[in-house]
Amino acid sequence: MSVEIRISHALKKYGDNVIIPDLSVNIKPGEFFTLLGPSGCGKTTLLRMIAGFNSIEGGDFFFGDKRINDLDPSKRNIGMVFQNYAIFPHYTVRKNVEFGLKNRRMPREEIKSRTDQFLKLMQIDTLADRMPDRLSGGQQQRVALARALCISPDVLLMDEPLSNLDAKLRVEMRTVIKNIQHDVGITCVYVTHDQEEAMAVSDRIAVMNAGVIQHIGNPKSIYQRPANVFVATFIGRTNMLEGELQVEGGKAFLCLSDYRTQMDTVAPEYMQSQKIQISVRPEELLLNRDANADGLKGTVQDAVFLGLNTHYFVKLDSGEDVEIIQESSIEETLGKGARISLTINTEKVNLFLADGTKNILTGVKNDLDA
Amino acid sequence: MEKNKKFELWTVMTIVFFLLFLLILVYPMFGILKQSLYDKEGALTLANFSKFFAKKYYTNTIINSFKVTIVVTLVSLLIGIPLSYFYSFYRLKGAKVIFVVSILCCMSAPFLGALSWIMLLGRNGIVTKFFLNVFKIRLGSIYGFKGILLVQALKYFPLVFIYMNGAFRNIDNTLIEASANMGCTGVRRFFKIILQLSMPTVLAASLMVFMQAFADFGTPMIIGEGYRTFPVEIYSQYLGENGRDYGFAAAISVIAILITALVFFLQQWATGKFRFSISALHPVEKKPAKGIGGFLMHLYAYLLIFIGFAPNLYIVYLSFVNSDGAVFKTGYSFNNYRLAAKKLLVRSINNTLTLGVGSLIIIIVFAVIVSYLVVRRSSPINHAIDTMAMLPYIMPGAVVGIALVMAFGSKPFALTGTMTIMILNLVVRRMPYTIRSASATLMQISPSIEEAAISLGASKLKTFARITVPMMSSGIVSGAILSWVAIVTELSGSIILYNNKTITLTMSTYVQINRGNYGTACAFAAILTVVTILSLLIYIKVSGSEDDIKL
Ligand SMILES: Nc1ncnc2c1ncn2[C@@H]1O[C@H](COP(=O)(O)OP(=O)(O)OP(=O)(O)O)[C@@H](O)[C@H]1O
Ligand SMILES: [Mg+2]
């Protein structure tokens, strides 16, 4: 029983402070949708507007065809998982999970069987009679999930549910969350500022900055064809360089000092010579030990051998610093001061307008524009 | 842009409590102000105030109060802080006993100490007689300034002790080690680091002691004799040995409120100078108290709590000594209790329990609701409710009593001599403290737990009743035990409001002392003491820890 969430022209203000100016998004039924963005960009605020804990200063919120702007939070049929778990400290695990069912005045046997079902699903059935203060963080989060899910909510909202857990448990729990969401098939809005986590669990990600969604897309398209410079720099590591696009005889060339290479994927509407910003990820730079080969010239500053990969830090002759990740080779690792040349993987590199607002290549999938 | 126009429980609560507090807090206070500005014929005048300031006799009462209270505060700090320091930084033997007995000292009825010290050091006190008969030495008089100082300092040093324990617990061990590294140890470290860090608490404790000692009516009344302090003066002006003068009593009350308000704001200002927060990741590790130093520490601690608590025990002992009610004789009997039984003992006990339980329930309910409004529903009106609730904090008990009589004594209320006005007095006097502790507890609870309940479909009311209140309960209970004892031993407000029908144990004790029936008084006082001790022991038993007691 999954529903679609439609938000159109949402406005949020605290006093005169506009936090979210004008936000529209459609979240598909059964989708795992993640809000990702830097601290303070308004993720929690938006989530709490959906949940009904924040006032809505403007716009419309729909669950399916039902407008929920004025619906009491207790009537929205949402499951919510909080960063601090928000387990009721004076109830046992079982009572915590039952709480929502009791509010729905279910028959006693059904409450019992549903509770058992979800305790088992979350693998906490052996803890049913424990008090919460005797649970580990991961166990508490499982209780919170079981409690949120067992009421068969229309949507599941999670605000950084894993950020209080240690790194190993975080990885384990995100798999649990992803699998459960998939099994139950519930629409899920997930907030995090851990991009790896977002990549791992999401069907689609919305990257936010300062209350504005920059890019909505699946993890792959956001990583490989970011909509603008903010998204490119926020997601993953990247080197930002300044260069030029030169169009000659219907062909586009990327020019960086004296390095020039043909680009086949520039979108037709941007086919004109102009200054551009270039985002090239460390693995998209190819290192050539022959300093005289065609490419960007530079000097190795530092090299770090990490087993599978070797990281190089190179100062280009233009003065810019870049980072390169290379699969470790059997040859000697290059030392400080070694002269090298670099070429760019033109299939993967991203080019942006000089002001950084648009990716000028084809293949950008941003549902925001749809 | 939508507004939620639906009926909302908390909005209703806001309105109810705003009006209620206007009625029971603001209206009586303005009543006093108004009364002080009118003469007996009902004409507007400043005569009451000029009368006060014209006569040295009256102004002296304020100066006297000030003098003795300041000295009491300083002495309490002086003896309380070292005790707390030893207790917090060293492993004393029987630390639990020291703590529990200290609490008992400050929980006993305000004037029991006075009664007991009179029995020991007064004109006919056994110590006085002993010295006179055996050594032919005449001890100095215990009455007046010295007596008040002795009794109040011994009653209030435990407050300092309890406050300071909290502060010392929050000092991080690494700070102590760091200062040792930089060559700052011993006494220098105590003054430079430890005391400086605890300054906000020192100020808070000072204010607490000052307010309570300043407003204390029983002690100066019983042991003060010629040394008149102004709670006593308010009372005698009101009850009028020389005819009642409401206007003048009101004027003194207004002056008292202004003084306490001034002290309150001075304290707030001073606290603002020490605005830093500390919380210990590594609490101080208690060192063993060894050698001559350790011996002296133990001696100090046990001597102090012995002197503090012995008077209570002495009264219990005296209650079994044979007497005809007024004069003690040789041998032991239950005479005192028999006589007390004839003097409304049963009724006093009944009233004490009824009033105590009744007011406690009301106070707790009010405090929970008000703290919720203040902490979770911040709004200008709720802020006003909070401010109103704090008004009694700066009103000495006698002033509250008089204000209530003036406000509700006549029609349309006509509450004089009823249980209602007694309860009202207790609620008004104790509520600020309970609201403070309830608010502090609520602030510790993350709002997301309540939101979780709501998102699971619980109504606001249900969330409040099933989630918020149970989570607050530990904080409420620890505050309630002290409220309970404070209620049971309340004197200065009730003394103005009680009559034969609403008399309580505390009042009965006081009445008997006043009539010179010391034997009977001891019987009442002994029962009162046992009630206090039992309350505390039950609490410690139930809560399983003595560390949670909050003031
Ligand atoms: N109750 C409030 N009153 C005023 N401003 C607020 C309030 N709550 C949040 N804000 C502001 O709204 C902005 C967005 O806050 P929000 O909590 O949504 O950020 P976030 O994206 O969840 O950040 P984080 O990743 O740190 O949790 C911030 O600038 C914050 O200061
Ligand atoms: Mg947040």
PDB file of N, CA, C and O in Angstrom, chain A residues 48 53 57 67 69-70 72-74 78 80 82 84 86-91 99-100 103-104 147-148 151, chain B residues 1-4 6 446 448-460 462-463 466-468 470-471:
ATOM      1  N   ARG A  48      10.058  17.398   8.266  1.00  0.00           N
ATOM      2  CA  ARG A  48       9.104  17.673   9.337  1.00  0.00           C
ATOM      3  C   ARG A  48       7.851  18.377   8.810  1.00  0.00           C
ATOM      4  O   ARG A  48       6.798  18.319   9.442  1.00  0.00           O
ATOM      5  N   PHE A  53       5.053  18.227  11.695  1.00  0.00           N
ATOM      6  CA  PHE A  53       5.567  18.827  12.925  1.00  0.00           C
ATOM      7  C   PHE A  53       6.048  20.262  12.697  1.00  0.00           C
ATOM      8  O   PHE A  53       6.318  20.979  13.639  1.00  0.00           O
ATOM      9  N   GLU A  57       4.203  27.314   5.402  1.00  0.00           N
ATOM     10  CA  GLU A  57       3.840  28.709   5.141  1.00  0.00           C
ATOM     11  C   GLU A  57       3.235  28.892   3.750  1.00  0.00           C
ATOM     12  O   GLU A  57       2.632  29.928   3.472  1.00  0.00           O
ATOM     13  N   ARG A  67      -4.915  15.945   0.172  1.00  0.00           N
ATOM     14  CA  ARG A  67      -4.097  17.090   0.578  1.00  0.00           C
ATOM     15  C   ARG A  67      -3.924  17.022   2.097  1.00  0.00           C
ATOM     16  O   ARG A  67      -4.896  16.887   2.836  1.00  0.00           O
ATOM     17  N   ASN A  69      -1.968  19.229   4.090  1.00  0.00           N
ATOM     18  CA  ASN A  69      -1.475  20.445   4.762  1.00  0.00           C
ATOM     19  C   ASN A  69      -2.062  20.639   6.163  1.00  0.00           C
ATOM     20  O   ASN A  69      -1.361  20.985   7.090  1.00  0.00           O
ATOM     21  N   ASP A  70      -3.375  20.420   6.272  1.00  0.00           N
ATOM     22  CA  ASP A  70      -4.038  20.722   7.544  1.00  0.00           C
ATOM     23  C   ASP A  70      -4.363  19.481   8.350  1.00  0.00           C
ATOM     24  O   ASP A  70      -5.055  19.550   9.355  1.00  0.00           O
ATOM     25  N   ASP A  72      -3.877  16.631  10.949  1.00  0.00           N
ATOM     26  CA  ASP A  72      -3.111  16.478  12.185  1.00  0.00           C
ATOM     27  C   ASP A  72      -2.032  15.407  11.989  1.00  0.00           C
ATOM     28  O   ASP A  72      -2.272  14.394  11.329  1.00  0.00           O
ATOM     29  N   PRO A  73      -0.826  15.627  12.545  1.00  0.00           N
ATOM     30  CA  PRO A  73       0.260  14.652  12.361  1.00  0.00           C
ATOM     31  C   PRO A  73      -0.154  13.237  12.756  1.00  0.00           C
ATOM     32  O   PRO A  73       0.271  12.262  12.128  1.00  0.00           O
ATOM     33  N   SER A  74      -1.006  13.118  13.766  1.00  0.00           N
ATOM     34  CA  SER A  74      -1.375  11.778  14.217  1.00  0.00           C
ATOM     35  C   SER A  74      -2.318  11.092  13.229  1.00  0.00           C
ATOM     36  O   SER A  74      -2.549   9.899  13.315  1.00  0.00           O
ATOM     37  N   ILE A  78       1.903   8.150   9.080  1.00  0.00           N
ATOM     38  CA  ILE A  78       3.302   8.087   8.696  1.00  0.00           C
ATOM     39  C   ILE A  78       4.065   7.275   9.734  1.00  0.00           C
ATOM     40  O   ILE A  78       3.701   7.236  10.899  1.00  0.00           O
ATOM     41  N   MET A  80       7.756   7.186  11.449  1.00  0.00           N
ATOM     42  CA  MET A  80       8.863   8.131  11.528  1.00  0.00           C
ATOM     43  C   MET A  80       9.997   7.515  12.347  1.00  0.00           C
ATOM     44  O   MET A  80       9.767   6.940  13.403  1.00  0.00           O
ATOM     45  N   PHE A  82      13.652   8.539  14.066  1.00  0.00           N
ATOM     46  CA  PHE A  82      14.403   9.741  14.429  1.00  0.00           C
ATOM     47  C   PHE A  82      15.883   9.433  14.608  1.00  0.00           C
ATOM     48  O   PHE A  82      16.281   8.305  14.888  1.00  0.00           O
ATOM     49  N   ASN A  84      17.733  10.310  17.079  1.00  0.00           N
ATOM     50  CA  ASN A  84      18.035   9.832  18.431  1.00  0.00           C
ATOM     51  C   ASN A  84      17.111   8.669  18.821  1.00  0.00           C
ATOM     52  O   ASN A  84      16.892   8.419  19.995  1.00  0.00           O
ATOM     53  N   ALA A  86      14.330   8.052  19.659  1.00  0.00           N
ATOM     54  CA  ALA A  86      13.072   8.433  20.299  1.00  0.00           C
ATOM     55  C   ALA A  86      12.290   7.219  20.789  1.00  0.00           C
ATOM     56  O   ALA A  86      11.072   7.146  20.652  1.00  0.00           O
ATOM     57  N   ILE A  87      12.989   6.284  21.368  1.00  0.00           N
ATOM     58  CA  ILE A  87      12.325   5.139  21.994  1.00  0.00           C
ATOM     59  C   ILE A  87      11.706   5.612  23.304  1.00  0.00           C
ATOM     60  O   ILE A  87      12.318   6.402  24.024  1.00  0.00           O
ATOM     61  N   PHE A  88      10.498   5.140  23.629  1.00  0.00           N
ATOM     62  CA  PHE A  88       9.897   5.511  24.913  1.00  0.00           C
ATOM     63  C   PHE A  88      10.668   4.796  26.021  1.00  0.00           C
ATOM     64  O   PHE A  88      10.622   3.568  26.109  1.00  0.00           O
ATOM     65  N   PRO A  89      11.342   5.562  26.881  1.00  0.00           N
ATOM     66  CA  PRO A  89      12.269   4.909  27.818  1.00  0.00           C
ATOM     67  C   PRO A  89      11.554   4.111  28.905  1.00  0.00           C
ATOM     68  O   PRO A  89      12.168   3.266  29.540  1.00  0.00           O
ATOM     69  N   HIS A  90      10.271   4.396  29.128  1.00  0.00           N
ATOM     70  CA  HIS A  90       9.577   3.741  30.229  1.00  0.00           C
ATOM     71  C   HIS A  90       8.768   2.536  29.759  1.00  0.00           C
ATOM     72  O   HIS A  90       8.026   1.960  30.532  1.00  0.00           O
ATOM     73  N   TYR A  91       8.883   2.184  28.470  1.00  0.00           N
ATOM     74  CA  TYR A  91       8.175   1.012  27.962  1.00  0.00           C
ATOM     75  C   TYR A  91       9.185  -0.060  27.544  1.00  0.00           C
ATOM     76  O   TYR A  91      10.281   0.263  27.081  1.00  0.00           O
ATOM     77  N   PHE A  99       2.726   0.341  20.632  1.00  0.00           N
ATOM     78  CA  PHE A  99       2.097   1.625  20.930  1.00  0.00           C
ATOM     79  C   PHE A  99       1.195   2.125  19.797  1.00  0.00           C
ATOM     80  O   PHE A  99       0.043   2.506  20.011  1.00  0.00           O
ATOM     81  N   GLY A 100       1.734   2.114  18.581  1.00  0.00           N
ATOM     82  CA  GLY A 100       0.977   2.625  17.449  1.00  0.00           C
ATOM     83  C   GLY A 100      -0.248   1.779  17.138  1.00  0.00           C
ATOM     84  O   GLY A 100      -1.304   2.296  16.761  1.00  0.00           O
ATOM     85  N   ASN A 103      -3.099   2.514  19.451  1.00  0.00           N
ATOM     86  CA  ASN A 103      -3.792   3.750  19.099  1.00  0.00           C
ATOM     87  C   ASN A 103      -4.796   3.527  17.977  1.00  0.00           C
ATOM     88  O   ASN A 103      -5.684   4.339  17.764  1.00  0.00           O
ATOM     89  N   ARG A 104      -4.599   2.437  17.237  1.00  0.00           N
ATOM     90  CA  ARG A 104      -5.524   2.165  16.131  1.00  0.00           C
ATOM     91  C   ARG A 104      -6.639   1.223  16.554  1.00  0.00           C
ATOM     92  O   ARG A 104      -7.396   0.737  15.719  1.00  0.00           O
ATOM     93  N   ARG A 147       8.765  -0.280  15.234  1.00  0.00           N
ATOM     94  CA  ARG A 147       7.652   0.518  15.740  1.00  0.00           C
ATOM     95  C   ARG A 147       7.036   1.368  14.630  1.00  0.00           C
ATOM     96  O   ARG A 147       5.818   1.507  14.530  1.00  0.00           O
ATOM     97  N   ALA A 148       7.895   1.931  13.774  1.00  0.00           N
ATOM     98  CA  ALA A 148       7.383   2.783  12.699  1.00  0.00           C
ATOM     99  C   ALA A 148       6.699   1.963  11.618  1.00  0.00           C
ATOM    100  O   ALA A 148       5.702   2.397  11.041  1.00  0.00           O
ATOM    101  N   ILE A 151       2.759  -0.192  11.946  1.00  0.00           N
ATOM    102  CA  ILE A 151       1.440   0.412  11.789  1.00  0.00           C
ATOM    103  C   ILE A 151       1.045   0.501  10.318  1.00  0.00           C
ATOM    104  O   ILE A 151       0.061   1.149   9.979  1.00  0.00           O
TER     105      ILE A 151
ATOM    106  N   MET B   1      -2.488  30.444   2.742  1.00  0.00           N
ATOM    107  CA  MET B   1      -1.926  30.297   4.094  1.00  0.00           C
ATOM    108  C   MET B   1      -3.007  29.906   5.085  1.00  0.00           C
ATOM    109  O   MET B   1      -3.940  30.661   5.335  1.00  0.00           O
ATOM    110  N   GLU B   2      -2.855  28.704   5.642  1.00  0.00           N
ATOM    111  CA  GLU B   2      -3.907  28.224   6.534  1.00  0.00           C
ATOM    112  C   GLU B   2      -3.566  28.416   7.999  1.00  0.00           C
ATOM    113  O   GLU B   2      -2.427  28.420   8.398  1.00  0.00           O
ATOM    114  N   LYS B   3      -4.580  28.567   8.790  1.00  0.00           N
ATOM    115  CA  LYS B   3      -4.410  28.581  10.244  1.00  0.00           C
ATOM    116  C   LYS B   3      -5.231  27.422  10.807  1.00  0.00           C
ATOM    117  O   LYS B   3      -6.324  27.140  10.325  1.00  0.00           O
ATOM    118  N   ASN B   4      -4.661  26.796  11.815  1.00  0.00           N
ATOM    119  CA  ASN B   4      -5.407  25.703  12.435  1.00  0.00           C
ATOM    120  C   ASN B   4      -6.373  26.281  13.452  1.00  0.00           C
ATOM    121  O   ASN B   4      -5.989  26.700  14.534  1.00  0.00           O
ATOM    122  N   LYS B   6      -8.820  24.720  14.877  1.00  0.00           N
ATOM    123  CA  LYS B   6      -9.500  23.705  15.682  1.00  0.00           C
ATOM    124  C   LYS B   6      -9.277  23.941  17.175  1.00  0.00           C
ATOM    125  O   LYS B   6      -8.295  24.526  17.591  1.00  0.00           O
ATOM    126  N   SER B 446      13.955  14.853  25.017  1.00  0.00           N
ATOM    127  CA  SER B 446      13.928  15.263  23.619  1.00  0.00           C
ATOM    128  C   SER B 446      12.498  15.295  23.095  1.00  0.00           C
ATOM    129  O   SER B 446      11.740  14.344  23.278  1.00  0.00           O
ATOM    130  N   SER B 448      11.483  14.819  20.295  1.00  0.00           N
ATOM    131  CA  SER B 448      11.211  13.838  19.241  1.00  0.00           C
ATOM    132  C   SER B 448      10.516  12.602  19.807  1.00  0.00           C
ATOM    133  O   SER B 448       9.830  11.894  19.068  1.00  0.00           O
ATOM    134  N   ILE B 449      10.666  12.358  21.111  1.00  0.00           N
ATOM    135  CA  ILE B 449       9.962  11.203  21.672  1.00  0.00           C
ATOM    136  C   ILE B 449       8.464  11.443  21.649  1.00  0.00           C
ATOM    137  O   ILE B 449       7.671  10.563  21.319  1.00  0.00           O
ATOM    138  N   GLU B 450       8.064  12.684  21.943  1.00  0.00           N
ATOM    139  CA  GLU B 450       6.642  13.007  21.857  1.00  0.00           C
ATOM    140  C   GLU B 450       6.166  12.971  20.403  1.00  0.00           C
ATOM    141  O   GLU B 450       5.064  12.508  20.107  1.00  0.00           O
ATOM    142  N   GLU B 451       7.021  13.468  19.508  1.00  0.00           N
ATOM    143  CA  GLU B 451       6.642  13.449  18.093  1.00  0.00           C
ATOM    144  C   GLU B 451       6.483  12.017  17.600  1.00  0.00           C
ATOM    145  O   GLU B 451       5.598  11.722  16.794  1.00  0.00           O
ATOM    146  N   ALA B 452       7.343  11.141  18.092  1.00  0.00           N
ATOM    147  CA  ALA B 452       7.215   9.735  17.701  1.00  0.00           C
ATOM    148  C   ALA B 452       5.843   9.217  18.097  1.00  0.00           C
ATOM    149  O   ALA B 452       5.169   8.555  17.306  1.00  0.00           O
ATOM    150  N   ALA B 453       5.405   9.536  19.301  1.00  0.00           N
ATOM    151  CA  ALA B 453       4.106   9.065  19.759  1.00  0.00           C
ATOM    152  C   ALA B 453       2.993   9.611  18.876  1.00  0.00           C
ATOM    153  O   ALA B 453       2.072   8.886  18.487  1.00  0.00           O
ATOM    154  N   ILE B 454       3.091  10.894  18.522  1.00  0.00           N
ATOM    155  CA  ILE B 454       2.049  11.495  17.687  1.00  0.00           C
ATOM    156  C   ILE B 454       2.041  10.858  16.306  1.00  0.00           C
ATOM    157  O   ILE B 454       0.991  10.526  15.760  1.00  0.00           O
ATOM    158  N   SER B 455       3.237  10.639  15.750  1.00  0.00           N
ATOM    159  CA  SER B 455       3.276  10.037  14.420  1.00  0.00           C
ATOM    160  C   SER B 455       2.735   8.614  14.449  1.00  0.00           C
ATOM    161  O   SER B 455       2.303   8.086  13.432  1.00  0.00           O
ATOM    162  N   LEU B 456       2.738   7.997  15.645  1.00  0.00           N
ATOM    163  CA  LEU B 456       2.163   6.656  15.749  1.00  0.00           C
ATOM    164  C   LEU B 456       0.664   6.712  16.013  1.00  0.00           C
ATOM    165  O   LEU B 456       0.054   5.716  16.379  1.00  0.00           O
ATOM    166  N   GLY B 457       0.095   7.900  15.890  1.00  0.00           N
ATOM    167  CA  GLY B 457      -1.357   8.016  15.947  1.00  0.00           C
ATOM    168  C   GLY B 457      -1.914   8.386  17.301  1.00  0.00           C
ATOM    169  O   GLY B 457      -3.133   8.410  17.479  1.00  0.00           O
ATOM    170  N   ALA B 458      -1.051   8.669  18.292  1.00  0.00           N
ATOM    171  CA  ALA B 458      -1.583   9.058  19.594  1.00  0.00           C
ATOM    172  C   ALA B 458      -2.025  10.512  19.551  1.00  0.00           C
ATOM    173  O   ALA B 458      -1.392  11.340  18.919  1.00  0.00           O
ATOM    174  N   SER B 459      -3.132  10.809  20.248  1.00  0.00           N
ATOM    175  CA  SER B 459      -3.589  12.194  20.292  1.00  0.00           C
ATOM    176  C   SER B 459      -2.637  12.993  21.178  1.00  0.00           C
ATOM    177  O   SER B 459      -1.801  12.434  21.880  1.00  0.00           O
ATOM    178  N   LYS B 460      -2.774  14.317  21.131  1.00  0.00           N
ATOM    179  CA  LYS B 460      -1.881  15.157  21.943  1.00  0.00           C
ATOM    180  C   LYS B 460      -2.062  14.854  23.413  1.00  0.00           C
ATOM    181  O   LYS B 460      -1.104  14.774  24.176  1.00  0.00           O
ATOM    182  N   LYS B 462      -3.174  12.117  24.800  1.00  0.00           N
ATOM    183  CA  LYS B 462      -2.659  10.793  25.129  1.00  0.00           C
ATOM    184  C   LYS B 462      -1.134  10.808  25.187  1.00  0.00           C
ATOM    185  O   LYS B 462      -0.527  10.206  26.073  1.00  0.00           O
ATOM    186  N   THR B 463      -0.522  11.506  24.238  1.00  0.00           N
ATOM    187  CA  THR B 463       0.931  11.611  24.251  1.00  0.00           C
ATOM    188  C   THR B 463       1.400  12.231  25.557  1.00  0.00           C
ATOM    189  O   THR B 463       2.358  11.773  26.171  1.00  0.00           O
ATOM    190  N   ARG B 466       0.592   9.618  28.477  1.00  0.00           N
ATOM    191  CA  ARG B 466       1.240   8.305  28.458  1.00  0.00           C
ATOM    192  C   ARG B 466       2.740   8.383  28.220  1.00  0.00           C
ATOM    193  O   ARG B 466       3.477   7.463  28.547  1.00  0.00           O
ATOM    194  N   ILE B 467       3.204   9.464  27.625  1.00  0.00           N
ATOM    195  CA  ILE B 467       4.630   9.558  27.296  1.00  0.00           C
ATOM    196  C   ILE B 467       5.316  10.654  28.110  1.00  0.00           C
ATOM    197  O   ILE B 467       6.271  10.400  28.834  1.00  0.00           O
ATOM    198  N   THR B 468       4.817  11.875  27.991  1.00  0.00           N
ATOM    199  CA  THR B 468       5.525  12.994  28.623  1.00  0.00           C
ATOM    200  C   THR B 468       5.537  12.866  30.143  1.00  0.00           C
ATOM    201  O   THR B 468       6.589  12.921  30.774  1.00  0.00           O
ATOM    202  N   PRO B 470       4.937  10.310  32.285  1.00  0.00           N
ATOM    203  CA  PRO B 470       5.766   9.243  32.862  1.00  0.00           C
ATOM    204  C   PRO B 470       7.254   9.530  32.764  1.00  0.00           C
ATOM    205  O   PRO B 470       8.007   9.208  33.671  1.00  0.00           O
ATOM    206  N   MET B 471       7.679  10.156  31.670  1.00  0.00           N
ATOM    207  CA  MET B 471       9.107  10.426  31.548  1.00  0.00           C
ATOM    208  C   MET B 471       9.554  11.517  32.511  1.00  0.00           C
ATOM    209  O   MET B 471      10.706  11.583  32.898  1.00  0.00           O
TER     210      MET B 471
END
